[in-house]
Short mmCIF file of C-alpha atoms (C1' of nucleotides) in Angstrom, two decimals:
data_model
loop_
_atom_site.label_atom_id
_atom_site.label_comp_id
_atom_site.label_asym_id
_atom_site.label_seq_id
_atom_site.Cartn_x
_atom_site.Cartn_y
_atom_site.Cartn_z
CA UNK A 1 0.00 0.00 0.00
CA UNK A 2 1.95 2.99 -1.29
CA UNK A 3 1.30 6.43 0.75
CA UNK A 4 -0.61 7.22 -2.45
CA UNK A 5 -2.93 4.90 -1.81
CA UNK A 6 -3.23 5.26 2.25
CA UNK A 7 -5.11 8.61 1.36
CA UNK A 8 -7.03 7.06 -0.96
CA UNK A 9 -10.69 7.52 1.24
CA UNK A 10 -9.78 8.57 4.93
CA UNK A 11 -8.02 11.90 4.01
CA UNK A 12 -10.80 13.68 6.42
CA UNK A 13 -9.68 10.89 9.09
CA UNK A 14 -6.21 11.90 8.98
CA UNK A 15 -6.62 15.87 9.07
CA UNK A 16 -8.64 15.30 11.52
CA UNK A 17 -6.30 12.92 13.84
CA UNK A 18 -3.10 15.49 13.06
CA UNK A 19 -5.42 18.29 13.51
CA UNK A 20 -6.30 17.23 17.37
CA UNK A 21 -2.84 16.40 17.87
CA UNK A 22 -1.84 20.23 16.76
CA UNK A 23 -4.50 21.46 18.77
CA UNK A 24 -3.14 19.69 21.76
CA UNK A 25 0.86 21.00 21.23
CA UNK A 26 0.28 24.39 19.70
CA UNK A 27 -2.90 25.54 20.32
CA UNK A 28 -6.10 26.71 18.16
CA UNK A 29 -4.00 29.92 16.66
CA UNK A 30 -1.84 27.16 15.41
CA UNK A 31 -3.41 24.99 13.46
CA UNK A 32 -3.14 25.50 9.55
CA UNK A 33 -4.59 23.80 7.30
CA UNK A 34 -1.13 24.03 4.82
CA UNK A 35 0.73 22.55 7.64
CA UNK A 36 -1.77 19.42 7.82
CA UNK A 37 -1.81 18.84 4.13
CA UNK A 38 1.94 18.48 4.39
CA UNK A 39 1.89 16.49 7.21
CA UNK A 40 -0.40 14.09 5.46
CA UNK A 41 1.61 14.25 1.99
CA UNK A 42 -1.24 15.85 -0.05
CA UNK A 43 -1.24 19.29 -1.54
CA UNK A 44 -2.36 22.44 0.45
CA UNK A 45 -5.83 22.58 -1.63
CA UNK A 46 -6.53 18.35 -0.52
CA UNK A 47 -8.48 19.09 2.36
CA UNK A 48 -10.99 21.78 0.95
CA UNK A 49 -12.45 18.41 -0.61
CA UNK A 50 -13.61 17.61 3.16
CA UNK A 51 -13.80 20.56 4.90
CA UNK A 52 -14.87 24.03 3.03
CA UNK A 53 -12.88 26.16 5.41
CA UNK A 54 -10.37 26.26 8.48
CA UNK A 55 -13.25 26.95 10.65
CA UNK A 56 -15.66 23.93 8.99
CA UNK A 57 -12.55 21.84 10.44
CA UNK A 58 -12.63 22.82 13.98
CA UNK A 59 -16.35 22.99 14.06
CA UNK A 60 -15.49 18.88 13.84
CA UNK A 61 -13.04 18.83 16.00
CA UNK A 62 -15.54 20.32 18.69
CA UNK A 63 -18.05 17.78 17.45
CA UNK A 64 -15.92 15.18 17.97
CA UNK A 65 -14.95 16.38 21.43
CA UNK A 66 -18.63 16.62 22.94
CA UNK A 67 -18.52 12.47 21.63
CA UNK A 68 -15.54 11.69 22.79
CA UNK A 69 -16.67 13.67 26.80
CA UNK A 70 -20.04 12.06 26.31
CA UNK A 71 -18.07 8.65 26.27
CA UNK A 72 -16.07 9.07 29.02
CA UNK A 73 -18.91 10.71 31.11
CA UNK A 74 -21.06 7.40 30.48
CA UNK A 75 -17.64 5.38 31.39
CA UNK A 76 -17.97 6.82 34.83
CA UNK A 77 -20.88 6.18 35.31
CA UNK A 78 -20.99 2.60 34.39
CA UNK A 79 -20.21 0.97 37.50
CA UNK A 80 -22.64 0.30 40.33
CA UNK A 81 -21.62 2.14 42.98
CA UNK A 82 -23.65 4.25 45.57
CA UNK A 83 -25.01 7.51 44.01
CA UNK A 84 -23.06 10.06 45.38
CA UNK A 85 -19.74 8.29 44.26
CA UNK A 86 -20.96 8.32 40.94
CA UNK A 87 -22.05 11.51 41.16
CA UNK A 88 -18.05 12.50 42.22
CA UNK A 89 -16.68 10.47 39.77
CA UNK A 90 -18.59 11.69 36.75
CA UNK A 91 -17.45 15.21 38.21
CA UNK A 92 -13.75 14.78 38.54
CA UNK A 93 -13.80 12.62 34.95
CA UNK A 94 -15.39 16.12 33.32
CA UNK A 95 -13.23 18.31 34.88
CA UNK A 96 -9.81 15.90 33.74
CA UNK A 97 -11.05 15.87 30.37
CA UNK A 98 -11.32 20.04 30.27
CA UNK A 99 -7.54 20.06 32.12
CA UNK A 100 -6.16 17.78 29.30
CA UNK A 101 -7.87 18.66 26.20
CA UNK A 102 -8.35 22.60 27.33
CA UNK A 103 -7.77 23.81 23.69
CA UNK A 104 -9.94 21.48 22.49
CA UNK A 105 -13.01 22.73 25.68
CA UNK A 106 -12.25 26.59 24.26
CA UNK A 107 -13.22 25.22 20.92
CA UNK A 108 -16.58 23.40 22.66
CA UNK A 109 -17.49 26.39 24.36
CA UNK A 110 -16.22 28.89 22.10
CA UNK A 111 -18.93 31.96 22.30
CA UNK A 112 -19.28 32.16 18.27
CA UNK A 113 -20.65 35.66 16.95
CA UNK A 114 -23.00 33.23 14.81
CA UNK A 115 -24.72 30.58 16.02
CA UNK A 116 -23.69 27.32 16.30
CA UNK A 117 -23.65 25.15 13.63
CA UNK A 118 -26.37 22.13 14.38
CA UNK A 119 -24.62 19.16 14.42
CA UNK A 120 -22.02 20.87 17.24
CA UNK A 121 -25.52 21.96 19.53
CA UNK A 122 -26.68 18.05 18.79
CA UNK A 123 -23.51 16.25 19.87
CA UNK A 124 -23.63 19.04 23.02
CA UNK A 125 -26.91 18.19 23.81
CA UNK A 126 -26.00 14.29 23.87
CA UNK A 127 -23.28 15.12 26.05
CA UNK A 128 -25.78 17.26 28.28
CA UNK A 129 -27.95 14.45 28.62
CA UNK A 130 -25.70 12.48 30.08
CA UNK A 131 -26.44 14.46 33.04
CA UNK A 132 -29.75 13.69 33.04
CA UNK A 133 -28.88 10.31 33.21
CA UNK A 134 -26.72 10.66 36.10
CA UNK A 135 -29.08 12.52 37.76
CA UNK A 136 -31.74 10.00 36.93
CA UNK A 137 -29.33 7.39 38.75
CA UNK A 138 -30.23 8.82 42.02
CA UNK A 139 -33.61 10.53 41.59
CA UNK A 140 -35.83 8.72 39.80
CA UNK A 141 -38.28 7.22 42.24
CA UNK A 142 -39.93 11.17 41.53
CA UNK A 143 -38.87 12.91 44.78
CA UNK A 144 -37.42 15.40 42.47
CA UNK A 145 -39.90 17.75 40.13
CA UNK A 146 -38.76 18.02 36.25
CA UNK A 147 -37.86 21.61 37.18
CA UNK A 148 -36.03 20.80 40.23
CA UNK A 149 -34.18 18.13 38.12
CA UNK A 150 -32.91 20.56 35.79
CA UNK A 151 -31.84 23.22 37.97
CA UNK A 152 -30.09 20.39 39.98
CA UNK A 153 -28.47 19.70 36.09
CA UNK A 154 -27.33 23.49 35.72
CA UNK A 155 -25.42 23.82 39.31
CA UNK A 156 -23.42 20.51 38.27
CA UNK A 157 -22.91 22.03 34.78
CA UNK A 158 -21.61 24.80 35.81
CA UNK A 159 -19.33 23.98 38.43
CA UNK A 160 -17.80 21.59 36.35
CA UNK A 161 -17.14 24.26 33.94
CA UNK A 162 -15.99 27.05 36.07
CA UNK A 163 -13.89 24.61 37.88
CA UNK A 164 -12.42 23.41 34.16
CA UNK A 165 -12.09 27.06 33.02
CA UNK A 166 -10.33 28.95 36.03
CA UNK A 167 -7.83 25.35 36.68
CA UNK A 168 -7.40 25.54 32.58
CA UNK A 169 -6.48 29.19 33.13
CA UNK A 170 -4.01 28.28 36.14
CA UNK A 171 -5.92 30.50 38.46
CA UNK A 172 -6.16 27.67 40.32
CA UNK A 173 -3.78 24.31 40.67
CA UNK A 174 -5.47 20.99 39.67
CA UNK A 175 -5.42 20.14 43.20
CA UNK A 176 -7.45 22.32 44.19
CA UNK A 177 -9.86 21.94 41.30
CA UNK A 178 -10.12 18.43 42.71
CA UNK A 179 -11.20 19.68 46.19
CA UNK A 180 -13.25 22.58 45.04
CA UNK A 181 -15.47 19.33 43.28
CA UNK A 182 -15.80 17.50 46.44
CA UNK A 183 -16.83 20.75 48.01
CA UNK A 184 -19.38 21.29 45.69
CA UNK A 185 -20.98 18.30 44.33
CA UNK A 186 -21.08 17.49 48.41
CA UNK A 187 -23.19 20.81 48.78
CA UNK A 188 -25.25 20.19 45.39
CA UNK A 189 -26.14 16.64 46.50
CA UNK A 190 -27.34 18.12 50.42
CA UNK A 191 -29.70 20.34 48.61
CA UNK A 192 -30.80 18.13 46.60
CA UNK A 193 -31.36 15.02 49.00
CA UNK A 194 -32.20 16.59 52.71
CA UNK A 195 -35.63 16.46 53.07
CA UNK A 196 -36.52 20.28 52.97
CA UNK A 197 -35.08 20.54 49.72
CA UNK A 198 -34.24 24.26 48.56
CA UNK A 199 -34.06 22.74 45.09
CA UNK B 1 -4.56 69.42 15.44
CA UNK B 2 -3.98 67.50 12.51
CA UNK B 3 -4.47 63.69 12.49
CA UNK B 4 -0.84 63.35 12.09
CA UNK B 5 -0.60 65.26 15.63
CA UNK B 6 -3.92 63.44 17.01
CA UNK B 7 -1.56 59.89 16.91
CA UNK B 8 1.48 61.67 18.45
CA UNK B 9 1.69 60.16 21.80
CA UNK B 10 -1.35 58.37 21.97
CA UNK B 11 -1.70 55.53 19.17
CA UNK B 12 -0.80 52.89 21.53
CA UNK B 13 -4.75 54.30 23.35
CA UNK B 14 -6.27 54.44 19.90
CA UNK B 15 -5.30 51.13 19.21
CA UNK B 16 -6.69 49.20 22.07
CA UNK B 17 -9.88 51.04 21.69
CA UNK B 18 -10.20 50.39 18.53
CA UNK B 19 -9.39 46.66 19.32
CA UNK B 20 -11.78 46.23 21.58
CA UNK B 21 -14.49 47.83 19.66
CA UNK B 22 -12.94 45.13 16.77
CA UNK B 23 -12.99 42.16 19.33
CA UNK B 24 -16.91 42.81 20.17
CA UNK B 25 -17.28 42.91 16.19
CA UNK B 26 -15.37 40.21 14.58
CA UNK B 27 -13.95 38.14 17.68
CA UNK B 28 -10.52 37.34 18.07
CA UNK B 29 -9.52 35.87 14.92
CA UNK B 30 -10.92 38.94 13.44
CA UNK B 31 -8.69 41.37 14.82
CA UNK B 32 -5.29 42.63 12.65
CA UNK B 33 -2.88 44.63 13.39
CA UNK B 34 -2.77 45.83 9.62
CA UNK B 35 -6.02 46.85 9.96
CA UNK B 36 -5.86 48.17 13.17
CA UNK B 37 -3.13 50.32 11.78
CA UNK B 38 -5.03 51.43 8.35
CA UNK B 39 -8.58 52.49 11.23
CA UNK B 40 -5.82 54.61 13.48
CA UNK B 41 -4.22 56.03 10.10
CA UNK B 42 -0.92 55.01 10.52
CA UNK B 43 1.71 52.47 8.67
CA UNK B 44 1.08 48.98 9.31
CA UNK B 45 4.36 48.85 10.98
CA UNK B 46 3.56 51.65 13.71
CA UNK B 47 1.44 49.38 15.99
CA UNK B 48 5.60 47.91 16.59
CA UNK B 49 6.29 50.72 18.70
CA UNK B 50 3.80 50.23 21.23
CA UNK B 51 3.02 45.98 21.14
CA UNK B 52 5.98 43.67 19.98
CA UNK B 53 3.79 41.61 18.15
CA UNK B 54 -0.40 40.90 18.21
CA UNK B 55 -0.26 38.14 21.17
CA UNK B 56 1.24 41.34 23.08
CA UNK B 57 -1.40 43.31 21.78
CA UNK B 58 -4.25 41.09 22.99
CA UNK B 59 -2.42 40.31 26.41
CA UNK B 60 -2.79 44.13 27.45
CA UNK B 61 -6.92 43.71 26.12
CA UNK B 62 -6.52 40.81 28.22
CA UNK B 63 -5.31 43.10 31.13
CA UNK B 64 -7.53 46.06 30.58
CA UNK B 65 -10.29 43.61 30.69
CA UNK B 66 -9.92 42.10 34.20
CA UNK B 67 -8.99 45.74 35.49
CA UNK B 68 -12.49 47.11 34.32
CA UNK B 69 -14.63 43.94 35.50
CA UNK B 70 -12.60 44.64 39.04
CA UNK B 71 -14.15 48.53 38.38
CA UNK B 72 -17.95 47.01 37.67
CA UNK B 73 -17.98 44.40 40.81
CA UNK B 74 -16.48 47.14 43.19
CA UNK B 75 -19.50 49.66 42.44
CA UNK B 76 -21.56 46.49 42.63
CA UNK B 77 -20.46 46.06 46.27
CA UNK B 78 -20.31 50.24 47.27
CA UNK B 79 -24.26 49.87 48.39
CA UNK B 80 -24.60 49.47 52.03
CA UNK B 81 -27.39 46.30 51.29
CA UNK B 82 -28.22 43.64 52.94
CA UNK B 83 -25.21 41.09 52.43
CA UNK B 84 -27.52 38.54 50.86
CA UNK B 85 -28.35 41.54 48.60
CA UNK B 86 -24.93 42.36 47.34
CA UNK B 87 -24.04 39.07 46.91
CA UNK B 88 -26.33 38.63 44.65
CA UNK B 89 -25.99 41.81 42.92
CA UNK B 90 -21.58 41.12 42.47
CA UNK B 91 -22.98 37.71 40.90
CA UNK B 92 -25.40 39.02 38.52
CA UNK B 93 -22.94 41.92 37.29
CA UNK B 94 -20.05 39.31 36.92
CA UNK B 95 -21.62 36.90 34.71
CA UNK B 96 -23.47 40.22 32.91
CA UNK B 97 -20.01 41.46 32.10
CA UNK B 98 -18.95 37.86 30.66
CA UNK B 99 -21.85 37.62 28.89
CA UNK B 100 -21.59 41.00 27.14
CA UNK B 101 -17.82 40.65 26.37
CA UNK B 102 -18.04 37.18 25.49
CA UNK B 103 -14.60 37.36 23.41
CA UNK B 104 -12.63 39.76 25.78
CA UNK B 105 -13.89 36.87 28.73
CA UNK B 106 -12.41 34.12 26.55
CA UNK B 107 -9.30 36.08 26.14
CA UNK B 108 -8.93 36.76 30.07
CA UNK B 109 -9.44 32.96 30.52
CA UNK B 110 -7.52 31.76 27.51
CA UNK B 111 -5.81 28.00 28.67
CA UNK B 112 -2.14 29.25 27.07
CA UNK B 113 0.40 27.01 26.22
CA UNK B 114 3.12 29.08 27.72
CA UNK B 115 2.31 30.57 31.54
CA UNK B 116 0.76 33.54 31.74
CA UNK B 117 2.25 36.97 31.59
CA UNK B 118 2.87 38.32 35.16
CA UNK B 119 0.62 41.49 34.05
CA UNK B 120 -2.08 39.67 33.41
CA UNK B 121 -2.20 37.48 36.29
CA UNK B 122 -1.72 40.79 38.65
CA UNK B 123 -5.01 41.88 37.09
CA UNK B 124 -6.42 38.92 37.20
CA UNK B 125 -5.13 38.85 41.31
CA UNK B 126 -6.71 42.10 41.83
CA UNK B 127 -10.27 40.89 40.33
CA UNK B 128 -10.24 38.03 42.75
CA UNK B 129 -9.73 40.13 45.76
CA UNK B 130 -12.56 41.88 45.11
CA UNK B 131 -14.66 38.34 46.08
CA UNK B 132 -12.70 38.76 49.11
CA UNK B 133 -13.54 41.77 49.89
CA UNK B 134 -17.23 40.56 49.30
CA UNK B 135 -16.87 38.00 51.95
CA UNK B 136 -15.51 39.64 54.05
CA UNK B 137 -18.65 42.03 53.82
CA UNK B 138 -20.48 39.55 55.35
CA UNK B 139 -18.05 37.12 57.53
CA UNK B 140 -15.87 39.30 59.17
CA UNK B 141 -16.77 38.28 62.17
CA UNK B 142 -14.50 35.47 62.50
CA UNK B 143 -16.80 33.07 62.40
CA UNK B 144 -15.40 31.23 59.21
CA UNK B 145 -11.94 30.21 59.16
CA UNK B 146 -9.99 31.84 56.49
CA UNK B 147 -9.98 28.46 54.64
CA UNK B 148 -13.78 28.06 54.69
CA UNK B 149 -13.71 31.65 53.36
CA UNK B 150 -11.09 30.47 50.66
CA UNK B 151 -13.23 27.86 49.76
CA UNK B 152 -16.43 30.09 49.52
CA UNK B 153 -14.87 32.38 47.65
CA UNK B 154 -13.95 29.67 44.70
CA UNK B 155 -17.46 28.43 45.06
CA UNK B 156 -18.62 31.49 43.65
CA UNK B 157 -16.01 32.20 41.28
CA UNK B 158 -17.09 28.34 39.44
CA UNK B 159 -20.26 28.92 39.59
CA UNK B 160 -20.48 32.49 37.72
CA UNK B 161 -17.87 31.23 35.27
CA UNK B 162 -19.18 28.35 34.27
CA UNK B 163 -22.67 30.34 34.01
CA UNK B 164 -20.91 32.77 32.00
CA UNK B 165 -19.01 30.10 29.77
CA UNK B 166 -22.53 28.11 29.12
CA UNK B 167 -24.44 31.37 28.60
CA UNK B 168 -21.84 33.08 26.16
CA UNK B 169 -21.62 29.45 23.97
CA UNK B 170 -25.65 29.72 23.91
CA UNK B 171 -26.13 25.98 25.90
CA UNK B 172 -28.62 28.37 28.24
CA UNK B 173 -30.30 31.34 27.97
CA UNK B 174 -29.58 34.38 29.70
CA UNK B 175 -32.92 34.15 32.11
CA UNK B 176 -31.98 30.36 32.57
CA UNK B 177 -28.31 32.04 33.47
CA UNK B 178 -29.61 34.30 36.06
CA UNK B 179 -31.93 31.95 37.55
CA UNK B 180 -28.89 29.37 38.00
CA UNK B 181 -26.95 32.22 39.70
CA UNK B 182 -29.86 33.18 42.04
CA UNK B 183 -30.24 29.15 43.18
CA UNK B 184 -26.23 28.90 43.30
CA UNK B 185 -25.68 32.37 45.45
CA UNK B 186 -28.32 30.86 47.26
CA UNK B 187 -27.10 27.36 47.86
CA UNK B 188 -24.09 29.08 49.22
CA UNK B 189 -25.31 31.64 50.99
CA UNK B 190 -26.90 28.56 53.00
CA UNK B 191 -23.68 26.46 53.57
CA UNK B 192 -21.63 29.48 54.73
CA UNK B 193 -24.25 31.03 56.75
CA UNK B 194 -26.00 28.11 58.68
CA UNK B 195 -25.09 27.05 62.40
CA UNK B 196 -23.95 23.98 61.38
CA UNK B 197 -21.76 24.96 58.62
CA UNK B 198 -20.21 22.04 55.82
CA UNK B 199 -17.87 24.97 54.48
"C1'" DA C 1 11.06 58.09 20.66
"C1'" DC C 2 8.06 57.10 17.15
"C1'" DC C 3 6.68 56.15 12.50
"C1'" DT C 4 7.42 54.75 7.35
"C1'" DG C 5 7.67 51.50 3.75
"C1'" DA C 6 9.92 47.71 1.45
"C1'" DA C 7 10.80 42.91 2.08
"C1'" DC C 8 9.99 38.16 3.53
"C1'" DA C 9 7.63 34.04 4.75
"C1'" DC C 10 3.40 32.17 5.64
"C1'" DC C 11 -1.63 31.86 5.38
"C1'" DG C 12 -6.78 30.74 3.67
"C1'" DT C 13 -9.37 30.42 -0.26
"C1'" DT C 14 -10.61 29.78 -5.11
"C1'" DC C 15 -10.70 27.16 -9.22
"C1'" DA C 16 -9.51 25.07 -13.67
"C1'" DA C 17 -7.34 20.99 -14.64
"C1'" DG C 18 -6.12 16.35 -14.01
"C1'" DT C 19 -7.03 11.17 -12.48
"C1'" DA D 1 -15.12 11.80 -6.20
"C1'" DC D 2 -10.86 13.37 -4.94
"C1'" DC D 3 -6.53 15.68 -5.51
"C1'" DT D 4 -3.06 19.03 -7.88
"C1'" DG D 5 -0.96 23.39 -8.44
"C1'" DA D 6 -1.11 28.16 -9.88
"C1'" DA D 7 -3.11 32.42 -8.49
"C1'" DC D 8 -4.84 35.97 -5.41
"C1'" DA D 9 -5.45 38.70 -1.37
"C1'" DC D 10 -4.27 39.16 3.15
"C1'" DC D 11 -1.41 38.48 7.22
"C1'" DG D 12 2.55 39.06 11.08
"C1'" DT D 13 7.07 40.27 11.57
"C1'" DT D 14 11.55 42.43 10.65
"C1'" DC D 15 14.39 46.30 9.91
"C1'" DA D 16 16.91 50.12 7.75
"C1'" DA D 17 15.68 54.67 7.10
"C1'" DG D 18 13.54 58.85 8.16
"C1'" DT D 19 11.67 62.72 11.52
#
DNA sequence: ACCTGAACACCGTTCAAGT
DNA sequence: ACCTGAACACCGTTCAAGT
């Protein structure tokens, strides 16, 4: 199989592959889509014949992230452990993935002047379920309302994401991160299980 | 004055203006220095003198940024309010700031390869003292430790970034937004304020 | 001290042409 | 259907020269 023929149908796969590693060692500014023809031996106008611009590539990239974080989130919560370990687990997994692939978040959660193209806000939305599910894991006999469900959803969300953001931005070390979790998925899952529930 | 005097001492001003205005347009990846440089009336090689190249240039945004959010949370907290009150109020005006400068927040928060320039995280220093300060409003009493008050204090710097990131990238509205911060302020409020306190 | 303008290397994007 | 390669417009950066 000459390197002729290696391209020969997974082109997109490639770019795609280099293009996460690039992210990962030089950032979102440096990814060019010149560079990753070369790196995958095809011409610089190759990979207009899978993606129409530099942006239509890291709108795929983000797509591809929200899979890849809904995987791991639904890894975590595989096992069969008592709720509130799950419900720690799932948080520190989230939080790891943001600290590792933080280019890769910023691209996620990029605030676009446009909106979103769909298939980024669907493979969001899967990953957003996932905390449904979790919550589900520990709330479904219907103690919880809908509405009290979801605004349980949104304080997880966005503690994860705070706590990804500011660790990501070194205003605060990983180990702390870590604690700051426990802290609040401990006070999220009090409000949210004591009998007067605030939630 | 002539426009030739108008940029005698002062481009370095007109261009960060002008950037910002261009940041709120276009986003990051819209802003140029060459353009900057043709909107100021100048050479494309003047903006030199002032920034040493454009990641300089956006650093100082970066800067300017944090240094005018610590401006909007201070006059947040001048009222003499009920704590509660102000608490909510320095949440609100946070997450209203991130939400409105959605491009200058990302830049503030950027996860950089490299480690931060010491300017920037002085700014950045200053901003969090503020939630100090805001604490400290209501707990100086003594009655939380300075740890408990550490750990408040990052409590509520998660939860309005991670509002802000979600709300900026359009995964929630901006009612949904301040509805989260109103149960999250008050979630807290709770932990660091009841007799027997988990904080 | 600050700005000009040529020069250089590198991009993203387009598109007619090949296979 | 996919890739090539020339062409175009636009960058960031450097630097000798001006004032």
């Amino acid at each position: 199989m000459t390197a002729r023929a290696f391209h020969h149908g997974n082109l997109r796969a490639v770019l795609l592959d280099r293009a996460e590693a690039m992210l990962r060692e030089v950032g979102t500014d440096g990814i060019s889509l010149r560079e990753l023809a070369r790196q995958a031996g095809v011409s610089h106008g190759a990979p207009r014949s899978h993606f129409i611009d530099r942006q239509a590539l890291l709108d795929t990239l983000a797509e591809r992230g929200f899979d890849r974080l809904t995987d791991k989130l639904k890894s975590s919560m595989a096992a069969g452990d008592p709720f509130d370990a799950t419900f720690h687990r799932v948080a520190h997994a989230y939080v790891e993935f943001a600290v590792q692939d933080a280019a890769l978040m910023e691209l996620m959660f990029a605030a676009k002047m446009a909106d979103p193209p769909a298939h980024i806000q669907n493979a969001a939305e899967r990953m957003f379920q996932t905390f449904d599910e979790l919550i589900d894991l520990g709330h479904s006999d219907g103690v919880l309302s809908a509405d009290a469900k979801y605004r349980l959803k949104l304080l997880f969300a966005v503690t994860m994401q705070g706590t990804a953001t500011l660790t990501a931005a070194r205003r605060i070390t990983a180990a702390q991160g870590a604690a700051l979790i426990d802290d609040a998925t401990a006070l999220i899952l009090r409000a949210a299980t004591e009998p007067t529930s605030r939630i």
